[in-house]
């Protein structure tokens, strides 16, 4: 039986495997997906997870629940050797081993791009995975609880200061949603006021949301500033040691929560550990039909899509343009991958990937959003409704759609769920204290790593 190996179970990988299960004939091929996580993260929901508007589990689509005829391997591909038709797999536990394949599909996705900024690795948290979104929400709620018990001063001011670095969609949406959550929560703390909150959005360029026009982008900045936020444009983060933020503009302040959303970088496996062709950005060279290689030098039996592939954008009027790395393209590329791989195995015709943008829509917090399609711009509550409507239709499976809708309906009736579960990061604290109450906090914490 032919072996089809899919590297990565994100958008493109999940939809490619899901489509292949429907299109392959019985016994024609076996599909294997290698990914360290047992689920596909629906990333457009992560900002709402940070605000508690979407349950964390509902932003994660179980691979085993939906890919019932696919072999799933919990691990990470560390090297691709197409000359030997093998990949090296490092499992979640155990020794590294090799897997052989006949057809390779690379959908490993991008990784968070970081810079050697003092203190960044020790202080900041990303917003690319469900675990990070949950941690951001819980840390904000815990900070409010702690601040309410402190007198006015530097320590309380630091706890109530939030800093987001990066003004793309992920950063702006996460920033807007968390600001909305903090504004709603502070009403339940008579010891605090709205003026005690300090939210900072730092962007190195002169504007935020580059996917929308200059006018809508400027409107988003004004909207955030009217809500009390500080937007620092043309500003870089210089240092964040011990939570002390130093900006290139000369401003300095202490911040207990620092979220890094300053873009993506090519996957190290694709960039550094493969014999497949990559371009100057470290992305796989891909033809319009999603085969790896060029028309003159195709790579046999290798396909790629998603954030680690330079897919030609046939719908763009700009010659040589590539599709932007977003969910809208990754989902559709994954579906086209399944069709083309099945067609190539069955002697059919492959088709080029082509998709014209449906516009861009972003949430800026509960009841606030922005939508743009060409010259059509919609702001405020209607755009927020469009954001929710689009993404509840786009999230895979009716089961997930209904679960998300149920959470939104209960929130509309009874408001946000304002409970922090930060204690899950150290789940044994209560038990260890009960078992040996004389041990110090430091010795208990050293017994086990944080989740």
Tab-separated table of C-alpha atoms in Angstrom:
chain	number	residue	atom	x	y	z
A	1	UNK	CA	0.000	0.000	0.000
A	2	UNK	CA	1.285	3.447	-0.886
A	3	UNK	CA	2.411	5.538	2.104
A	4	UNK	CA	1.325	9.195	2.191
A	5	UNK	CA	3.099	11.063	4.988
A	6	UNK	CA	1.778	14.461	6.100
A	7	UNK	CA	4.181	16.559	8.183
A	8	UNK	CA	2.059	18.753	10.454
A	9	UNK	CA	-1.576	18.586	11.525
A	10	UNK	CA	-2.459	22.268	11.309
A	11	UNK	CA	-4.963	23.802	8.897
A	12	UNK	CA	-3.468	22.552	5.651
A	13	UNK	CA	-2.395	19.179	7.028
A	14	UNK	CA	-5.705	18.490	8.738
A	15	UNK	CA	-7.808	19.384	5.703
A	16	UNK	CA	-5.493	17.446	3.382
A	17	UNK	CA	-5.827	14.300	5.501
A	18	UNK	CA	-9.570	14.814	5.972
A	19	UNK	CA	-10.045	15.189	2.224
A	20	UNK	CA	-7.862	12.188	1.382
A	21	UNK	CA	-9.949	9.961	3.637
A	22	UNK	CA	-12.967	10.822	1.474
A	23	UNK	CA	-11.263	10.625	-1.925
A	24	UNK	CA	-8.906	7.643	-1.743
A	25	UNK	CA	-10.192	4.239	-2.727
A	26	UNK	CA	-10.083	1.409	-0.192
A	27	UNK	CA	-6.574	-0.010	-0.007
A	28	UNK	CA	-5.161	2.610	-2.369
A	29	UNK	CA	-2.934	4.343	0.191
A	30	UNK	CA	-2.361	4.790	3.892
A	31	UNK	CA	-2.250	8.332	5.252
A	32	UNK	CA	-0.044	9.208	8.236
A	33	UNK	CA	-0.002	12.552	10.043
A	34	UNK	CA	2.925	13.471	12.302
A	35	UNK	CA	2.271	16.274	14.792
A	36	UNK	CA	3.234	16.753	18.453
A	37	UNK	CA	-0.292	17.911	19.352
A	38	UNK	CA	-3.364	15.662	19.144
A	39	UNK	CA	-5.476	18.487	17.751
A	40	UNK	CA	-5.662	21.177	15.111
A	41	UNK	CA	-5.830	24.680	16.600
A	42	UNK	CA	-8.404	26.975	15.046
A	43	UNK	CA	-6.231	30.055	15.525
A	44	UNK	CA	-8.830	32.750	14.655
A	45	UNK	CA	-10.570	31.812	17.911
A	46	UNK	CA	-7.471	32.309	20.089
A	47	UNK	CA	-8.142	36.035	20.760
A	48	UNK	CA	-11.626	35.112	21.976
A	49	UNK	CA	-10.157	32.316	24.099
A	50	UNK	CA	-8.017	34.958	25.844
A	51	UNK	CA	-11.234	36.853	26.642
A	52	UNK	CA	-13.172	33.738	27.677
A	53	UNK	CA	-15.673	34.224	24.826
A	54	UNK	CA	-14.742	30.807	23.388
A	55	UNK	CA	-13.896	27.748	25.470
A	56	UNK	CA	-10.309	26.628	24.948
A	57	UNK	CA	-11.336	23.087	24.034
A	58	UNK	CA	-13.681	24.399	21.360
A	59	UNK	CA	-10.777	26.106	19.555
A	60	UNK	CA	-9.026	22.730	19.320
A	61	UNK	CA	-10.276	20.174	16.785
A	62	UNK	CA	-9.417	16.615	17.765
A	63	UNK	CA	-7.424	14.801	15.071
A	64	UNK	CA	-8.486	11.344	16.242
A	65	UNK	CA	-12.159	12.259	16.339
A	66	UNK	CA	-12.190	13.411	12.717
A	67	UNK	CA	-9.334	11.483	11.060
A	68	UNK	CA	-10.564	7.995	11.851
A	69	UNK	CA	-8.839	6.264	8.928
A	70	UNK	CA	-5.534	8.086	9.318
A	71	UNK	CA	-2.524	6.897	11.312
A	72	UNK	CA	-1.577	9.601	13.813
A	73	UNK	CA	1.909	9.857	15.292
A	74	UNK	CA	2.535	12.150	18.272
A	75	UNK	CA	5.919	13.558	17.436
A	76	UNK	CA	7.953	16.101	15.507
A	77	UNK	CA	9.682	15.638	12.166
A	78	UNK	CA	13.259	16.827	12.668
A	79	UNK	CA	14.684	16.080	9.203
A	80	UNK	CA	13.456	15.318	5.689
A	81	UNK	CA	15.659	13.263	3.347
A	82	UNK	CA	13.716	12.993	0.136
A	83	UNK	CA	16.645	11.372	-1.649
A	84	UNK	CA	16.017	8.355	0.623
A	85	UNK	CA	12.245	8.897	0.959
A	86	UNK	CA	12.600	9.056	4.762
A	87	UNK	CA	11.971	11.495	7.588
A	88	UNK	CA	13.374	11.513	11.115
A	89	UNK	CA	10.684	11.590	13.806
A	90	UNK	CA	11.228	12.602	17.403
A	91	UNK	CA	8.273	11.213	19.375
A	92	UNK	CA	6.800	12.934	22.395
A	93	UNK	CA	8.479	10.204	24.454
A	94	UNK	CA	11.082	7.668	23.367
A	95	UNK	CA	13.990	7.554	20.960
A	96	UNK	CA	14.065	9.208	17.532
A	97	UNK	CA	13.356	6.937	14.586
A	98	UNK	CA	12.866	7.020	10.812
A	99	UNK	CA	9.701	6.759	8.732
A	100	UNK	CA	9.604	5.890	5.052
A	101	UNK	CA	7.098	7.260	2.588
A	102	UNK	CA	6.074	7.186	-1.047
A	103	UNK	CA	4.356	10.579	-1.106
A	104	UNK	CA	5.320	13.448	1.185
A	105	UNK	CA	3.068	16.377	2.134
A	106	UNK	CA	4.789	19.206	4.027
A	107	UNK	CA	2.362	21.359	6.014
A	108	UNK	CA	4.529	21.936	9.077
A	109	UNK	CA	3.421	25.554	9.494
A	110	UNK	CA	5.415	28.543	10.667
A	111	UNK	CA	6.881	29.237	14.095
A	112	UNK	CA	6.860	32.409	16.176
A	113	UNK	CA	9.502	34.869	15.034
A	114	UNK	CA	11.597	36.254	17.875
A	115	UNK	CA	14.604	38.537	18.252
A	116	UNK	CA	17.492	38.569	20.757
A	117	UNK	CA	15.842	41.117	23.034
A	118	UNK	CA	17.075	41.042	26.658
A	119	UNK	CA	14.511	39.323	28.876
A	120	UNK	CA	12.128	38.361	26.061
A	121	UNK	CA	12.514	34.587	26.411
A	122	UNK	CA	12.110	34.782	30.192
A	123	UNK	CA	9.187	37.236	30.407
A	124	UNK	CA	7.005	37.049	27.296
A	125	UNK	CA	4.375	34.600	26.121
A	126	UNK	CA	3.172	33.978	22.562
A	127	UNK	CA	-0.342	33.756	21.140
A	128	UNK	CA	-0.108	30.881	18.682
A	129	UNK	CA	-1.476	27.943	20.676
A	130	UNK	CA	-4.498	27.266	22.878
A	131	UNK	CA	-2.333	26.816	25.961
A	132	UNK	CA	-0.892	30.292	25.515
A	133	UNK	CA	-4.320	31.910	25.082
A	134	UNK	CA	-5.600	30.250	28.270
A	135	UNK	CA	-2.493	31.302	30.203
A	136	UNK	CA	-2.860	34.927	29.068
A	137	UNK	CA	-6.474	35.033	30.265
A	138	UNK	CA	-5.684	33.406	33.606
A	139	UNK	CA	-2.676	35.651	34.235
A	140	UNK	CA	-4.762	38.779	33.675
A	141	UNK	CA	-7.477	37.560	36.047
A	142	UNK	CA	-4.941	36.542	38.684
A	143	UNK	CA	-3.220	39.926	38.362
A	144	UNK	CA	-6.509	41.711	39.043
A	145	UNK	CA	-7.096	39.571	42.142
A	146	UNK	CA	-3.608	40.312	43.439
A	147	UNK	CA	-3.760	44.014	42.606
A	148	UNK	CA	-7.045	44.435	44.451
A	149	UNK	CA	-5.354	43.426	47.711
A	150	UNK	CA	-2.448	45.878	47.302
A	151	UNK	CA	-2.286	49.595	48.072
A	152	UNK	CA	-1.664	52.008	45.191
A	153	UNK	CA	1.966	51.893	44.137
A	154	UNK	CA	4.535	50.436	41.763
A	155	UNK	CA	3.700	46.778	42.439
A	156	UNK	CA	-0.020	47.216	41.796
A	157	UNK	CA	0.668	49.377	38.746
A	158	UNK	CA	2.875	46.614	37.273
A	159	UNK	CA	0.204	43.949	37.822
A	160	UNK	CA	-2.360	46.059	35.966
A	161	UNK	CA	-0.089	46.815	32.988
A	162	UNK	CA	-0.388	44.650	29.865
A	163	UNK	CA	1.926	44.910	26.853
A	164	UNK	CA	1.375	43.403	23.405
A	165	UNK	CA	4.235	43.529	20.896
A	166	UNK	CA	3.130	43.219	17.264
A	167	UNK	CA	0.355	45.010	15.403
A	168	UNK	CA	-0.735	42.289	12.988
A	169	UNK	CA	-4.081	40.504	13.151
A	170	UNK	CA	-3.110	38.204	16.006
A	171	UNK	CA	-1.726	41.016	18.139
A	172	UNK	CA	-4.503	43.539	17.516
A	173	UNK	CA	-7.309	41.012	17.993
A	174	UNK	CA	-5.755	39.576	21.145
A	175	UNK	CA	-5.082	43.071	22.486
A	176	UNK	CA	-8.628	44.259	21.793
A	177	UNK	CA	-10.241	41.174	23.313
A	178	UNK	CA	-8.085	41.266	26.456
A	179	UNK	CA	-8.760	44.990	26.887
A	180	UNK	CA	-12.475	44.231	26.626
A	181	UNK	CA	-12.159	41.493	29.273
A	182	UNK	CA	-10.183	43.713	31.668
A	183	UNK	CA	-12.703	46.542	31.277
A	184	UNK	CA	-15.547	44.160	32.122
A	185	UNK	CA	-13.723	42.607	35.081
A	186	UNK	CA	-12.611	45.796	36.815
A	187	UNK	CA	-16.272	46.587	37.543
A	188	UNK	CA	-16.273	43.690	40.002
A	189	UNK	CA	-13.364	45.140	41.996
A	190	UNK	CA	-14.417	48.135	44.116
A	191	UNK	CA	-10.766	48.575	45.097
A	192	UNK	CA	-9.807	49.268	41.455
A	193	UNK	CA	-10.935	51.647	38.743
A	194	UNK	CA	-10.694	51.680	34.976
A	195	UNK	CA	-7.959	54.305	35.195
A	196	UNK	CA	-5.746	51.794	37.022
A	197	UNK	CA	-5.519	49.657	33.865
A	198	UNK	CA	-2.644	50.332	31.475
A	199	UNK	CA	-2.664	48.561	28.096
A	200	UNK	CA	0.178	49.083	25.595
A	201	UNK	CA	0.357	47.928	21.963
A	202	UNK	CA	3.846	48.239	20.436
A	203	UNK	CA	4.346	48.136	16.644
A	204	UNK	CA	7.620	48.711	14.789
A	205	UNK	CA	5.891	50.015	11.669
A	206	UNK	CA	3.937	53.213	11.251
A	207	UNK	CA	0.566	51.461	11.199
A	208	UNK	CA	-1.222	48.363	12.457
A	209	UNK	CA	-3.231	45.729	10.576
A	210	UNK	CA	-1.313	45.876	7.265
A	211	UNK	CA	-3.972	43.637	5.669
A	212	UNK	CA	-6.487	46.524	5.723
A	213	UNK	CA	-6.204	49.967	4.151
A	214	UNK	CA	-4.592	53.006	5.746
A	215	UNK	CA	-7.935	54.567	6.678
A	216	UNK	CA	-9.403	51.513	8.456
A	217	UNK	CA	-6.057	50.887	10.167
A	218	UNK	CA	-5.990	54.440	11.521
A	219	UNK	CA	-9.599	54.058	12.687
A	220	UNK	CA	-8.628	50.958	14.691
A	221	UNK	CA	-5.855	52.931	16.410
A	222	UNK	CA	-8.283	55.726	17.311
A	223	UNK	CA	-10.834	53.185	18.525
A	224	UNK	CA	-8.313	51.504	20.827
A	225	UNK	CA	-7.075	54.842	22.166
A	226	UNK	CA	-10.633	55.972	22.929
A	227	UNK	CA	-10.924	52.852	25.078
A	228	UNK	CA	-7.877	53.903	27.103
A	229	UNK	CA	-5.158	51.939	25.290
A	230	UNK	CA	-1.696	53.279	24.410
A	231	UNK	CA	-0.660	52.487	20.824
A	232	UNK	CA	3.065	52.959	20.156
A	233	UNK	CA	3.735	53.140	16.396
A	234	UNK	CA	7.208	53.277	14.813
A	235	UNK	CA	8.434	51.848	18.096
A	236	UNK	CA	10.562	48.808	18.914
A	237	UNK	CA	10.940	46.818	22.090
A	238	UNK	CA	14.541	47.166	23.312
A	239	UNK	CA	14.460	45.282	26.604
A	240	UNK	CA	12.024	43.545	28.916
A	241	UNK	CA	14.253	42.235	31.694
A	242	UNK	CA	12.372	41.468	34.905
A	243	UNK	CA	9.222	42.853	33.308
A	244	UNK	CA	10.706	46.334	32.862
A	245	UNK	CA	9.743	47.420	29.338
A	246	UNK	CA	12.125	49.724	27.489
A	247	UNK	CA	10.945	51.136	24.145
A	248	UNK	CA	12.929	52.787	21.366
A	249	UNK	CA	10.823	55.930	21.862
A	250	UNK	CA	12.452	56.382	25.263
A	251	UNK	CA	9.400	55.294	27.263
A	252	UNK	CA	9.860	52.834	30.125
A	253	UNK	CA	7.361	51.083	32.386
A	254	UNK	CA	6.883	47.826	34.313
A	255	UNK	CA	4.494	45.231	32.917
A	256	UNK	CA	3.424	41.936	34.500
A	257	UNK	CA	1.963	40.496	31.280
A	258	UNK	CA	3.919	40.729	28.021
A	259	UNK	CA	2.519	39.059	24.890
A	260	UNK	CA	4.722	38.655	21.803
A	261	UNK	CA	2.875	38.532	18.457
A	262	UNK	CA	5.485	40.068	16.159
A	263	UNK	CA	5.061	37.767	13.182
A	264	UNK	CA	6.073	34.304	12.029
A	265	UNK	CA	9.279	32.683	10.822
A	266	UNK	CA	9.796	29.711	8.522
A	267	UNK	CA	9.777	26.320	10.195
A	268	UNK	CA	13.354	25.294	11.145
A	269	UNK	CA	12.837	21.800	9.725
A	270	UNK	CA	11.909	23.220	6.337
A	271	UNK	CA	14.520	25.947	6.443
A	272	UNK	CA	17.505	23.997	7.728
A	273	UNK	CA	16.899	20.249	7.743
A	274	UNK	CA	15.658	19.169	4.345
A	275	UNK	CA	17.021	18.499	0.873
A	276	UNK	CA	13.906	20.029	-0.691
A	277	UNK	CA	14.212	23.367	-2.557
A	278	UNK	CA	13.590	26.499	-0.458
A	279	UNK	CA	13.613	30.168	-1.358
A	280	UNK	CA	15.452	33.048	0.300
A	281	UNK	CA	12.843	33.275	3.081
A	282	UNK	CA	13.240	29.606	3.959
A	283	UNK	CA	9.913	28.598	2.374
A	284	UNK	CA	9.433	25.591	0.127
A	285	UNK	CA	9.351	26.390	-3.581
A	286	UNK	CA	5.897	25.332	-4.752
A	287	UNK	CA	4.166	25.222	-8.133
A	288	UNK	CA	0.607	26.495	-8.593
A	289	UNK	CA	-0.753	22.934	-8.292
A	290	UNK	CA	0.978	22.685	-4.859
A	291	UNK	CA	3.708	20.316	-6.008
A	292	UNK	CA	7.140	21.153	-4.649
A	293	UNK	CA	9.612	22.409	-7.237
A	294	UNK	CA	9.285	24.400	-10.441
A	295	UNK	CA	7.802	23.657	-13.839
A	296	UNK	CA	11.278	22.911	-15.188
A	297	UNK	CA	12.536	21.083	-12.077
A	298	UNK	CA	9.655	19.369	-10.260
A	299	UNK	CA	10.327	17.265	-7.181
A	300	UNK	CA	8.523	13.939	-7.629
A	301	UNK	CA	5.911	12.902	-5.045
A	302	UNK	CA	6.283	15.941	-2.776
A	303	UNK	CA	3.532	18.457	-2.069
A	304	UNK	CA	3.334	21.444	0.270
A	305	UNK	CA	0.932	24.139	1.444
A	306	UNK	CA	0.308	26.537	4.283
A	307	UNK	CA	2.658	28.907	6.061
A	308	UNK	CA	5.881	27.080	5.124
A	309	UNK	CA	5.202	27.055	1.374
A	310	UNK	CA	5.690	29.854	-1.168
A	311	UNK	CA	2.475	29.207	-3.108
A	312	UNK	CA	2.035	31.399	-6.232
A	313	UNK	CA	-0.953	33.725	-5.896
A	314	UNK	CA	-2.682	33.388	-9.263
A	315	UNK	CA	-5.447	35.767	-8.167
A	316	UNK	CA	-3.020	38.629	-7.520
A	317	UNK	CA	-2.398	41.261	-10.213
A	318	UNK	CA	1.232	41.482	-9.037
A	319	UNK	CA	3.560	39.175	-11.028
A	320	UNK	CA	5.414	36.693	-8.856
A	321	UNK	CA	3.195	37.299	-5.805
A	322	UNK	CA	2.663	34.531	-3.257
A	323	UNK	CA	-0.361	33.802	-1.086
A	324	UNK	CA	-0.266	35.432	2.339
A	325	UNK	CA	0.100	33.079	5.315
A	326	UNK	CA	-3.392	33.077	6.776
A	327	UNK	CA	-6.138	30.603	7.632
A	328	UNK	CA	-8.234	31.582	4.611
A	329	UNK	CA	-5.557	30.240	2.259
A	330	UNK	CA	-4.299	27.337	4.399
A	331	UNK	CA	-7.748	25.733	4.657
A	332	UNK	CA	-8.408	25.975	0.944
A	333	UNK	CA	-4.902	24.823	0.044
A	334	UNK	CA	-5.365	21.771	2.261
A	335	UNK	CA	-8.583	20.887	0.447
A	336	UNK	CA	-6.912	21.370	-2.942
A	337	UNK	CA	-3.996	19.217	-1.811
A	338	UNK	CA	-6.347	16.316	-1.128
A	339	UNK	CA	-7.964	16.653	-4.551
A	340	UNK	CA	-4.661	16.902	-6.413
A	341	UNK	CA	-2.935	14.045	-4.570
A	342	UNK	CA	-5.894	11.756	-5.142
A	343	UNK	CA	-6.043	12.793	-8.804
A	344	UNK	CA	-2.326	12.114	-9.290
A	345	UNK	CA	-2.673	8.604	-7.793
A	346	UNK	CA	-5.767	7.805	-9.822
A	347	UNK	CA	-4.521	9.121	-13.152
A	348	UNK	CA	-6.676	12.240	-13.039
A	349	UNK	CA	-5.919	15.879	-13.666
A	350	UNK	CA	-4.511	18.177	-11.010
A	351	UNK	CA	-5.693	21.758	-10.771
A	352	UNK	CA	-3.870	24.930	-9.817
A	353	UNK	CA	-4.709	26.611	-6.552
A	354	UNK	CA	-6.444	29.918	-7.044
A	355	UNK	CA	-8.421	31.879	-4.488
A	356	UNK	CA	-9.538	35.486	-4.474
A	357	UNK	CA	-9.701	37.026	-1.020
A	358	UNK	CA	-13.114	37.251	0.608
A	359	UNK	CA	-11.953	40.310	2.511
A	360	UNK	CA	-10.539	40.611	6.007
A	361	UNK	CA	-12.431	40.797	9.275
A	362	UNK	CA	-11.122	41.299	12.797
A	363	UNK	CA	-12.576	41.384	16.283
A	364	UNK	CA	-11.511	44.271	18.530
A	365	UNK	CA	-13.335	43.113	21.629
A	366	UNK	CA	-16.898	42.255	22.555
A	367	UNK	CA	-19.247	44.056	20.156
A	368	UNK	CA	-16.416	45.720	18.225
A	369	UNK	CA	-14.838	44.780	14.907
A	370	UNK	CA	-13.750	45.857	11.454
A	371	UNK	CA	-14.319	44.348	8.003
A	372	UNK	CA	-12.866	45.348	4.657
A	373	UNK	CA	-13.466	43.959	1.188
A	374	UNK	CA	-11.776	46.081	-1.468
A	375	UNK	CA	-13.306	49.550	-0.889
A	376	UNK	CA	-16.134	48.336	1.332
A	377	UNK	CA	-15.396	48.995	5.016
A	378	UNK	CA	-17.739	48.070	7.879
A	379	UNK	CA	-16.927	49.069	11.467
A	380	UNK	CA	-18.230	48.379	14.933
A	381	UNK	CA	-20.974	45.966	15.938
A	382	UNK	CA	-21.972	44.795	12.400
A	383	UNK	CA	-18.342	43.899	11.647
A	384	UNK	CA	-18.099	42.022	14.944
A	385	UNK	CA	-21.198	40.011	14.013
A	386	UNK	CA	-19.660	39.257	10.619
A	387	UNK	CA	-16.480	38.057	12.344
A	388	UNK	CA	-18.403	35.664	14.546
A	389	UNK	CA	-20.651	34.491	11.720
A	390	UNK	CA	-17.765	33.788	9.366
A	391	UNK	CA	-15.638	31.894	11.862
A	392	UNK	CA	-18.419	29.784	13.328
A	393	UNK	CA	-19.114	28.633	9.772
A	394	UNK	CA	-15.418	28.099	9.055
A	395	UNK	CA	-14.483	26.060	12.140
A	396	UNK	CA	-14.441	22.348	11.172
A	397	UNK	CA	-17.385	20.051	11.993
A	398	UNK	CA	-20.933	20.770	13.098
A	399	UNK	CA	-20.065	19.508	16.549
A	400	UNK	CA	-17.595	22.382	17.062
A	401	UNK	CA	-19.943	24.949	15.515
A	402	UNK	CA	-22.763	24.015	17.902
A	403	UNK	CA	-20.480	24.014	20.953
A	404	UNK	CA	-19.170	27.490	20.135
A	405	UNK	CA	-22.670	28.828	19.458
A	406	UNK	CA	-23.859	27.414	22.788
A	407	UNK	CA	-21.100	29.280	24.667
A	408	UNK	CA	-21.946	32.524	22.864
A	409	UNK	CA	-25.646	32.104	23.659
A	410	UNK	CA	-25.060	31.520	27.371
A	411	UNK	CA	-22.689	34.505	27.480
A	412	UNK	CA	-25.352	36.682	25.839
A	413	UNK	CA	-27.809	35.672	28.594
A	414	UNK	CA	-25.574	35.667	31.679
A	415	UNK	CA	-22.420	37.528	30.669
A	416	UNK	CA	-18.791	36.464	30.696
A	417	UNK	CA	-17.470	33.618	32.817
A	418	UNK	CA	-14.912	35.442	34.969
A	419	UNK	CA	-13.189	32.510	36.675
A	420	UNK	CA	-9.412	32.091	36.521
A	421	UNK	CA	-7.922	28.608	36.502
A	422	UNK	CA	-4.308	29.690	36.824
A	423	UNK	CA	-3.844	27.100	39.589
A	424	UNK	CA	-3.825	24.332	36.965
A	425	UNK	CA	-0.264	25.372	36.146
A	426	UNK	CA	0.739	23.811	39.473
A	427	UNK	CA	-1.973	21.215	40.098
A	428	UNK	CA	-0.222	19.437	42.976
A	429	UNK	CA	0.205	22.461	45.249
A	430	UNK	CA	-2.830	21.732	47.434
A	431	UNK	CA	-1.992	18.043	47.767
A	432	UNK	CA	1.707	18.618	48.525
A	433	UNK	CA	0.813	21.225	51.157
A	434	UNK	CA	-1.635	18.831	52.814
A	435	UNK	CA	0.854	15.954	52.696
A	436	UNK	CA	3.770	17.947	54.115
A	437	UNK	CA	2.708	21.365	55.403
A	438	UNK	CA	6.189	22.092	56.832
A	439	UNK	CA	7.944	22.145	53.469
A	440	UNK	CA	8.719	25.503	51.903
A	441	UNK	CA	7.046	26.774	48.751
A	442	UNK	CA	10.383	26.625	46.923
A	443	UNK	CA	10.995	22.975	47.708
A	444	UNK	CA	7.473	22.016	46.664
A	445	UNK	CA	7.788	23.854	43.363
A	446	UNK	CA	11.048	22.079	42.578
A	447	UNK	CA	9.365	18.682	42.804
A	448	UNK	CA	7.593	19.069	39.468
A	449	UNK	CA	7.643	21.351	36.421
A	450	UNK	CA	4.906	23.845	35.679
A	451	UNK	CA	2.353	22.736	33.104
